């Protein structure tokens, strides 16, 4: 089995970060090795939560794993509490990356035009350094604007759907130029209105093509959807699926998991009910190998 090192927080409630990544990667036949960046009683959307920063232990992970001669097929970075943690991820990549190690960076900094409390100019600078190391990044549109030094309001102010998607693609290409590297970029959560219907797209800027892949927008926000998407992408790519096929499968998995959750009228802070769809995701790995083959999640 392939091994992936995951930098992300451990939130006991919310079905996000590590509690999403570990089961998803596992059913895709990938062994997850977590490095908790913070431990929380519940994700930060809850009215009451407590958090323990784990920065002081990150160096010990690097040293212990180095001494044990471990190796990884992928390194996946999500929520980081500070620029110092980003430095540790950069050190980890320097220490453990081999020629064929896949690097996925989910540059968690904000959403819906607002930055999170962890955000700082120093963290943004370090995220740009991490982007230069990545093979794939999965920013939402807020984070993509931060990485590209673009104004979020100017982008989402587009009333025309095609114009908005083209501007998002331009942002992706600008990030590539800043990174001085031909990385694959998926900008997530791009919302549009088409013929009075709301849609949400993941916009891929890749070597293969520029493409929008999405679905009808559910009129509710849920914790952890970005983590579910990025973790599914990581597992599928380690199973040798192409970027575009992986996006299609991950999008279906996420869409039908949200649909299941909507039927239960669940609290969005509790995350989505993806567990019942994990068997179908496992079947993707076991029975639908090869390009242009994907499981139908209906």
PDB file of N, CA and C in Angstrom, residues 96-157:
ATOM      1  N   UNK A  96      11.884  14.351   2.983  1.00  0.00           N
ATOM      2  CA  UNK A  96      11.237  13.097   2.600  1.00  0.00           C
ATOM      3  C   UNK A  96      10.830  13.003   1.127  1.00  0.00           C
ATOM      4  N   UNK A  97      10.845  14.093   0.404  1.00  0.00           N
ATOM      5  CA  UNK A  97      10.424  14.026  -1.003  1.00  0.00           C
ATOM      6  C   UNK A  97      11.441  13.266  -1.836  1.00  0.00           C
ATOM      7  N   UNK A  98      10.940  12.299  -2.597  1.00  0.00           N
ATOM      8  CA  UNK A  98      11.735  11.584  -3.591  1.00  0.00           C
ATOM      9  C   UNK A  98      11.288  12.032  -4.980  1.00  0.00           C
ATOM     10  N   UNK A  99      11.916  11.474  -6.000  1.00  0.00           N
ATOM     11  CA  UNK A  99      11.594  11.902  -7.366  1.00  0.00           C
ATOM     12  C   UNK A  99      10.124  11.705  -7.709  1.00  0.00           C
ATOM     13  N   UNK A 100       9.501  10.634  -7.158  1.00  0.00           N
ATOM     14  CA  UNK A 100       8.118  10.333  -7.529  1.00  0.00           C
ATOM     15  C   UNK A 100       7.123  10.640  -6.410  1.00  0.00           C
ATOM     16  N   UNK A 101       7.536  11.397  -5.396  1.00  0.00           N
ATOM     17  CA  UNK A 101       6.619  11.747  -4.309  1.00  0.00           C
ATOM     18  C   UNK A 101       5.653  12.829  -4.768  1.00  0.00           C
ATOM     19  N   UNK A 102       4.355  12.569  -4.614  1.00  0.00           N
ATOM     20  CA  UNK A 102       3.305  13.506  -5.013  1.00  0.00           C
ATOM     21  C   UNK A 102       3.062  14.501  -3.871  1.00  0.00           C
ATOM     22  N   UNK A 103       3.049  15.795  -4.199  1.00  0.00           N
ATOM     23  CA  UNK A 103       2.853  16.840  -3.189  1.00  0.00           C
ATOM     24  C   UNK A 103       1.533  17.559  -3.451  1.00  0.00           C
ATOM     25  N   UNK A 104       0.621  17.488  -2.482  1.00  0.00           N
ATOM     26  CA  UNK A 104      -0.659  18.195  -2.566  1.00  0.00           C
ATOM     27  C   UNK A 104      -0.703  19.241  -1.457  1.00  0.00           C
ATOM     28  N   UNK A 105      -0.931  20.492  -1.847  1.00  0.00           N
ATOM     29  CA  UNK A 105      -1.039  21.588  -0.891  1.00  0.00           C
ATOM     30  C   UNK A 105      -2.449  22.178  -0.975  1.00  0.00           C
ATOM     31  N   UNK A 106      -3.165  22.098   0.144  1.00  0.00           N
ATOM     32  CA  UNK A 106      -4.450  22.783   0.279  1.00  0.00           C
ATOM     33  C   UNK A 106      -4.181  24.017   1.137  1.00  0.00           C
ATOM     34  N   UNK A 107      -4.045  25.197   0.528  1.00  0.00           N
ATOM     35  CA  UNK A 107      -3.551  26.384   1.246  1.00  0.00           C
ATOM     36  C   UNK A 107      -4.643  27.052   2.081  1.00  0.00           C
ATOM     37  N   UNK A 108      -4.953  26.486   3.220  1.00  0.00           N
ATOM     38  CA  UNK A 108      -6.070  26.934   4.048  1.00  0.00           C
ATOM     39  C   UNK A 108      -5.750  28.303   4.656  1.00  0.00           C
ATOM     40  N   UNK A 109      -6.505  29.322   4.228  1.00  0.00           N
ATOM     41  CA  UNK A 109      -6.290  30.676   4.751  1.00  0.00           C
ATOM     42  C   UNK A 109      -7.576  31.461   4.931  1.00  0.00           C
ATOM     43  N   UNK A 110      -8.654  31.076   4.230  1.00  0.00           N
ATOM     44  CA  UNK A 110      -9.888  31.834   4.323  1.00  0.00           C
ATOM     45  C   UNK A 110     -10.965  31.260   3.443  1.00  0.00           C
ATOM     46  N   UNK A 111     -12.125  31.914   3.430  1.00  0.00           N
ATOM     47  CA  UNK A 111     -13.253  31.462   2.612  1.00  0.00           C
ATOM     48  C   UNK A 111     -14.271  32.601   2.516  1.00  0.00           C
ATOM     49  N   UNK A 112     -15.032  32.583   1.444  1.00  0.00           N
ATOM     50  CA  UNK A 112     -16.096  33.575   1.244  1.00  0.00           C
ATOM     51  C   UNK A 112     -15.592  35.014   1.392  1.00  0.00           C
ATOM     52  N   UNK A 113     -14.358  35.240   0.928  1.00  0.00           N
ATOM     53  CA  UNK A 113     -13.821  36.591   0.935  1.00  0.00           C
ATOM     54  C   UNK A 113     -13.212  37.037   2.252  1.00  0.00           C
ATOM     55  N   UNK A 114     -13.231  36.176   3.256  1.00  0.00           N
ATOM     56  CA  UNK A 114     -12.694  36.529   4.567  1.00  0.00           C
ATOM     57  C   UNK A 114     -11.532  35.599   4.930  1.00  0.00           C
ATOM     58  N   UNK A 115     -10.530  36.164   5.595  1.00  0.00           N
ATOM     59  CA  UNK A 115      -9.403  35.345   6.035  1.00  0.00           C
ATOM     60  C   UNK A 115      -9.710  34.774   7.415  1.00  0.00           C
ATOM     61  N   UNK A 116      -9.120  33.599   7.696  1.00  0.00           N
ATOM     62  CA  UNK A 116      -9.275  32.977   9.009  1.00  0.00           C
ATOM     63  C   UNK A 116      -8.378  33.679  10.031  1.00  0.00           C
ATOM     64  N   UNK A 117      -8.609  33.382  11.304  1.00  0.00           N
ATOM     65  CA  UNK A 117      -7.838  34.011  12.381  1.00  0.00           C
ATOM     66  C   UNK A 117      -6.352  33.658  12.312  1.00  0.00           C
ATOM     67  N   UNK A 118      -6.012  32.532  11.701  1.00  0.00           N
ATOM     68  CA  UNK A 118      -4.609  32.123  11.582  1.00  0.00           C
ATOM     69  C   UNK A 118      -3.853  32.951  10.543  1.00  0.00           C
ATOM     70  N   UNK A 119      -4.566  33.674   9.692  1.00  0.00           N
ATOM     71  CA  UNK A 119      -3.939  34.335   8.550  1.00  0.00           C
ATOM     72  C   UNK A 119      -2.994  35.445   8.988  1.00  0.00           C
ATOM     73  N   UNK A 120      -1.878  35.529   8.272  1.00  0.00           N
ATOM     74  CA  UNK A 120      -0.939  36.639   8.424  1.00  0.00           C
ATOM     75  C   UNK A 120      -0.195  36.798   7.106  1.00  0.00           C
ATOM     76  N   UNK A 121       0.447  37.934   6.927  1.00  0.00           N
ATOM     77  CA  UNK A 121       1.251  38.132   5.719  1.00  0.00           C
ATOM     78  C   UNK A 121       2.372  37.101   5.640  1.00  0.00           C
ATOM     79  N   UNK A 122       2.911  36.745   6.815  1.00  0.00           N
ATOM     80  CA  UNK A 122       3.979  35.742   6.854  1.00  0.00           C
ATOM     81  C   UNK A 122       3.478  34.377   6.409  1.00  0.00           C
ATOM     82  N   UNK A 123       2.268  33.998   6.862  1.00  0.00           N
ATOM     83  CA  UNK A 123       1.706  32.710   6.443  1.00  0.00           C
ATOM     84  C   UNK A 123       1.460  32.699   4.938  1.00  0.00           C
ATOM     85  N   UNK A 124       0.925  33.788   4.392  1.00  0.00           N
ATOM     86  CA  UNK A 124       0.704  33.869   2.948  1.00  0.00           C
ATOM     87  C   UNK A 124       2.021  33.699   2.200  1.00  0.00           C
ATOM     88  N   UNK A 125       3.072  34.356   2.681  1.00  0.00           N
ATOM     89  CA  UNK A 125       4.379  34.244   2.028  1.00  0.00           C
ATOM     90  C   UNK A 125       4.870  32.797   2.031  1.00  0.00           C
ATOM     91  N   UNK A 126       4.678  32.108   3.154  1.00  0.00           N
ATOM     92  CA  UNK A 126       5.108  30.710   3.253  1.00  0.00           C
ATOM     93  C   UNK A 126       4.233  29.802   2.390  1.00  0.00           C
ATOM     94  N   UNK A 127       2.940  30.104   2.299  1.00  0.00           N
ATOM     95  CA  UNK A 127       2.059  29.323   1.430  1.00  0.00           C
ATOM     96  C   UNK A 127       2.522  29.416  -0.020  1.00  0.00           C
ATOM     97  N   UNK A 128       2.974  30.589  -0.412  1.00  0.00           N
ATOM     98  CA  UNK A 128       3.494  30.740  -1.774  1.00  0.00           C
ATOM     99  C   UNK A 128       4.739  29.887  -1.967  1.00  0.00           C
ATOM    100  N   UNK A 129       5.546  29.755  -0.914  1.00  0.00           N
ATOM    101  CA  UNK A 129       6.718  28.868  -0.989  1.00  0.00           C
ATOM    102  C   UNK A 129       6.286  27.414  -1.124  1.00  0.00           C
ATOM    103  N   UNK A 130       5.239  27.026  -0.393  1.00  0.00           N
ATOM    104  CA  UNK A 130       4.730  25.655  -0.480  1.00  0.00           C
ATOM    105  C   UNK A 130       4.158  25.365  -1.861  1.00  0.00           C
ATOM    106  N   UNK A 131       3.486  26.356  -2.437  1.00  0.00           N
ATOM    107  CA  UNK A 131       2.931  26.192  -3.785  1.00  0.00           C
ATOM    108  C   UNK A 131       4.039  25.849  -4.779  1.00  0.00           C
ATOM    109  N   UNK A 132       5.201  26.432  -4.595  1.00  0.00           N
ATOM    110  CA  UNK A 132       6.323  26.167  -5.504  1.00  0.00           C
ATOM    111  C   UNK A 132       6.820  24.726  -5.405  1.00  0.00           C
ATOM    112  N   UNK A 133       6.501  24.055  -4.304  1.00  0.00           N
ATOM    113  CA  UNK A 133       6.894  22.659  -4.114  1.00  0.00           C
ATOM    114  C   UNK A 133       5.823  21.677  -4.580  1.00  0.00           C
ATOM    115  N   UNK A 134       4.628  22.172  -4.853  1.00  0.00           N
ATOM    116  CA  UNK A 134       3.457  21.307  -5.059  1.00  0.00           C
ATOM    117  C   UNK A 134       3.371  20.749  -6.470  1.00  0.00           C
ATOM    118  N   UNK A 135       2.716  19.598  -6.570  1.00  0.00           N
ATOM    119  CA  UNK A 135       2.266  19.068  -7.857  1.00  0.00           C
ATOM    120  C   UNK A 135       0.814  19.461  -8.117  1.00  0.00           C
ATOM    121  N   UNK A 136       0.041  19.576  -7.024  1.00  0.00           N
ATOM    122  CA  UNK A 136      -1.365  19.955  -7.112  1.00  0.00           C
ATOM    123  C   UNK A 136      -1.696  20.846  -5.930  1.00  0.00           C
ATOM    124  N   UNK A 137      -2.432  21.943  -6.184  1.00  0.00           N
ATOM    125  CA  UNK A 137      -2.980  22.754  -5.103  1.00  0.00           C
ATOM    126  C   UNK A 137      -4.488  22.857  -5.272  1.00  0.00           C
ATOM    127  N   UNK A 138      -5.203  22.973  -4.133  1.00  0.00           N
ATOM    128  CA  UNK A 138      -6.668  22.996  -4.167  1.00  0.00           C
ATOM    129  C   UNK A 138      -7.213  24.181  -3.363  1.00  0.00           C
ATOM    130  N   UNK A 139      -6.863  25.411  -3.733  1.00  0.00           N
ATOM    131  CA  UNK A 139      -7.400  26.565  -3.009  1.00  0.00           C
ATOM    132  C   UNK A 139      -8.859  26.815  -3.354  1.00  0.00           C
ATOM    133  N   UNK A 140      -9.621  27.359  -2.400  1.00  0.00           N
ATOM    134  CA  UNK A 140     -10.912  27.907  -2.782  1.00  0.00           C
ATOM    135  C   UNK A 140     -10.652  29.259  -3.443  1.00  0.00           C
ATOM    136  N   UNK A 141     -11.707  29.909  -3.900  1.00  0.00           N
ATOM    137  CA  UNK A 141     -11.494  31.132  -4.680  1.00  0.00           C
ATOM    138  C   UNK A 141     -10.902  32.253  -3.827  1.00  0.00           C
ATOM    139  N   UNK A 142     -11.231  32.299  -2.535  1.00  0.00           N
ATOM    140  CA  UNK A 142     -10.633  33.291  -1.634  1.00  0.00           C
ATOM    141  C   UNK A 142      -9.131  33.080  -1.544  1.00  0.00           C
ATOM    142  N   UNK A 143      -8.725  31.848  -1.331  1.00  0.00           N
ATOM    143  CA  UNK A 143      -7.304  31.525  -1.191  1.00  0.00           C
ATOM    144  C   UNK A 143      -6.556  31.720  -2.503  1.00  0.00           C
ATOM    145  N   UNK A 144      -7.209  31.416  -3.615  1.00  0.00           N
ATOM    146  CA  UNK A 144      -6.571  31.625  -4.916  1.00  0.00           C
ATOM    147  C   UNK A 144      -6.309  33.117  -5.141  1.00  0.00           C
ATOM    148  N   UNK A 145      -7.258  33.956  -4.743  1.00  0.00           N
ATOM    149  CA  UNK A 145      -7.058  35.405  -4.878  1.00  0.00           C
ATOM    150  C   UNK A 145      -5.894  35.873  -4.009  1.00  0.00           C
ATOM    151  N   UNK A 146      -5.773  35.330  -2.801  1.00  0.00           N
ATOM    152  CA  UNK A 146      -4.652  35.684  -1.931  1.00  0.00           C
ATOM    153  C   UNK A 146      -3.320  35.284  -2.568  1.00  0.00           C
ATOM    154  N   UNK A 147      -3.256  34.072  -3.102  1.00  0.00           N
ATOM    155  CA  UNK A 147      -2.020  33.590  -3.712  1.00  0.00           C
ATOM    156  C   UNK A 147      -1.638  34.401  -4.949  1.00  0.00           C
ATOM    157  N   UNK A 148      -2.644  34.873  -5.677  1.00  0.00           N
ATOM    158  CA  UNK A 148      -2.391  35.603  -6.925  1.00  0.00           C
ATOM    159  C   UNK A 148      -2.364  37.116  -6.733  1.00  0.00           C
ATOM    160  N   UNK A 149      -2.545  37.568  -5.489  1.00  0.00           N
ATOM    161  CA  UNK A 149      -2.580  39.013  -5.202  1.00  0.00           C
ATOM    162  C   UNK A 149      -3.676  39.709  -6.004  1.00  0.00           C
ATOM    163  N   UNK A 150      -4.834  39.066  -6.055  1.00  0.00           N
ATOM    164  CA  UNK A 150      -5.991  39.610  -6.751  1.00  0.00           C
ATOM    165  C   UNK A 150      -7.071  39.992  -5.740  1.00  0.00           C
ATOM    166  N   UNK A 151      -7.928  40.930  -6.121  1.00  0.00           N
ATOM    167  CA  UNK A 151      -9.012  41.368  -5.250  1.00  0.00           C
ATOM    168  C   UNK A 151     -10.219  40.447  -5.399  1.00  0.00           C
ATOM    169  N   UNK A 152     -10.610  39.825  -4.311  1.00  0.00           N
ATOM    170  CA  UNK A 152     -11.712  38.859  -4.318  1.00  0.00           C
ATOM    171  C   UNK A 152     -13.008  39.490  -4.830  1.00  0.00           C
ATOM    172  N   UNK A 153     -13.309  40.705  -4.371  1.00  0.00           N
ATOM    173  CA  UNK A 153     -14.565  41.348  -4.756  1.00  0.00           C
ATOM    174  C   UNK A 153     -14.626  41.626  -6.247  1.00  0.00           C
ATOM    175  N   UNK A 154     -13.483  41.947  -6.824  1.00  0.00           N
ATOM    176  CA  UNK A 154     -13.457  42.192  -8.268  1.00  0.00           C
ATOM    177  C   UNK A 154     -13.773  40.923  -9.047  1.00  0.00           C
ATOM    178  N   UNK A 155     -13.381  39.782  -8.507  1.00  0.00           N
ATOM    179  CA  UNK A 155     -13.611  38.514  -9.204  1.00  0.00           C
ATOM    180  C   UNK A 155     -15.052  38.067  -9.055  1.00  0.00           C
ATOM    181  N   UNK A 156     -15.544  38.003  -7.836  1.00  0.00           N
ATOM    182  CA  UNK A 156     -16.897  37.457  -7.636  1.00  0.00           C
ATOM    183  C   UNK A 156     -17.981  38.445  -8.047  1.00  0.00           C
ATOM    184  N   UNK A 157     -17.573  39.682  -8.376  1.00  0.00           N
ATOM    185  CA  UNK A 157     -18.554  40.670  -8.812  1.00  0.00           C
ATOM    186  C   UNK A 157     -19.034  40.457 -10.236  1.00  0.00           C
TER     187      UNK A 157
END
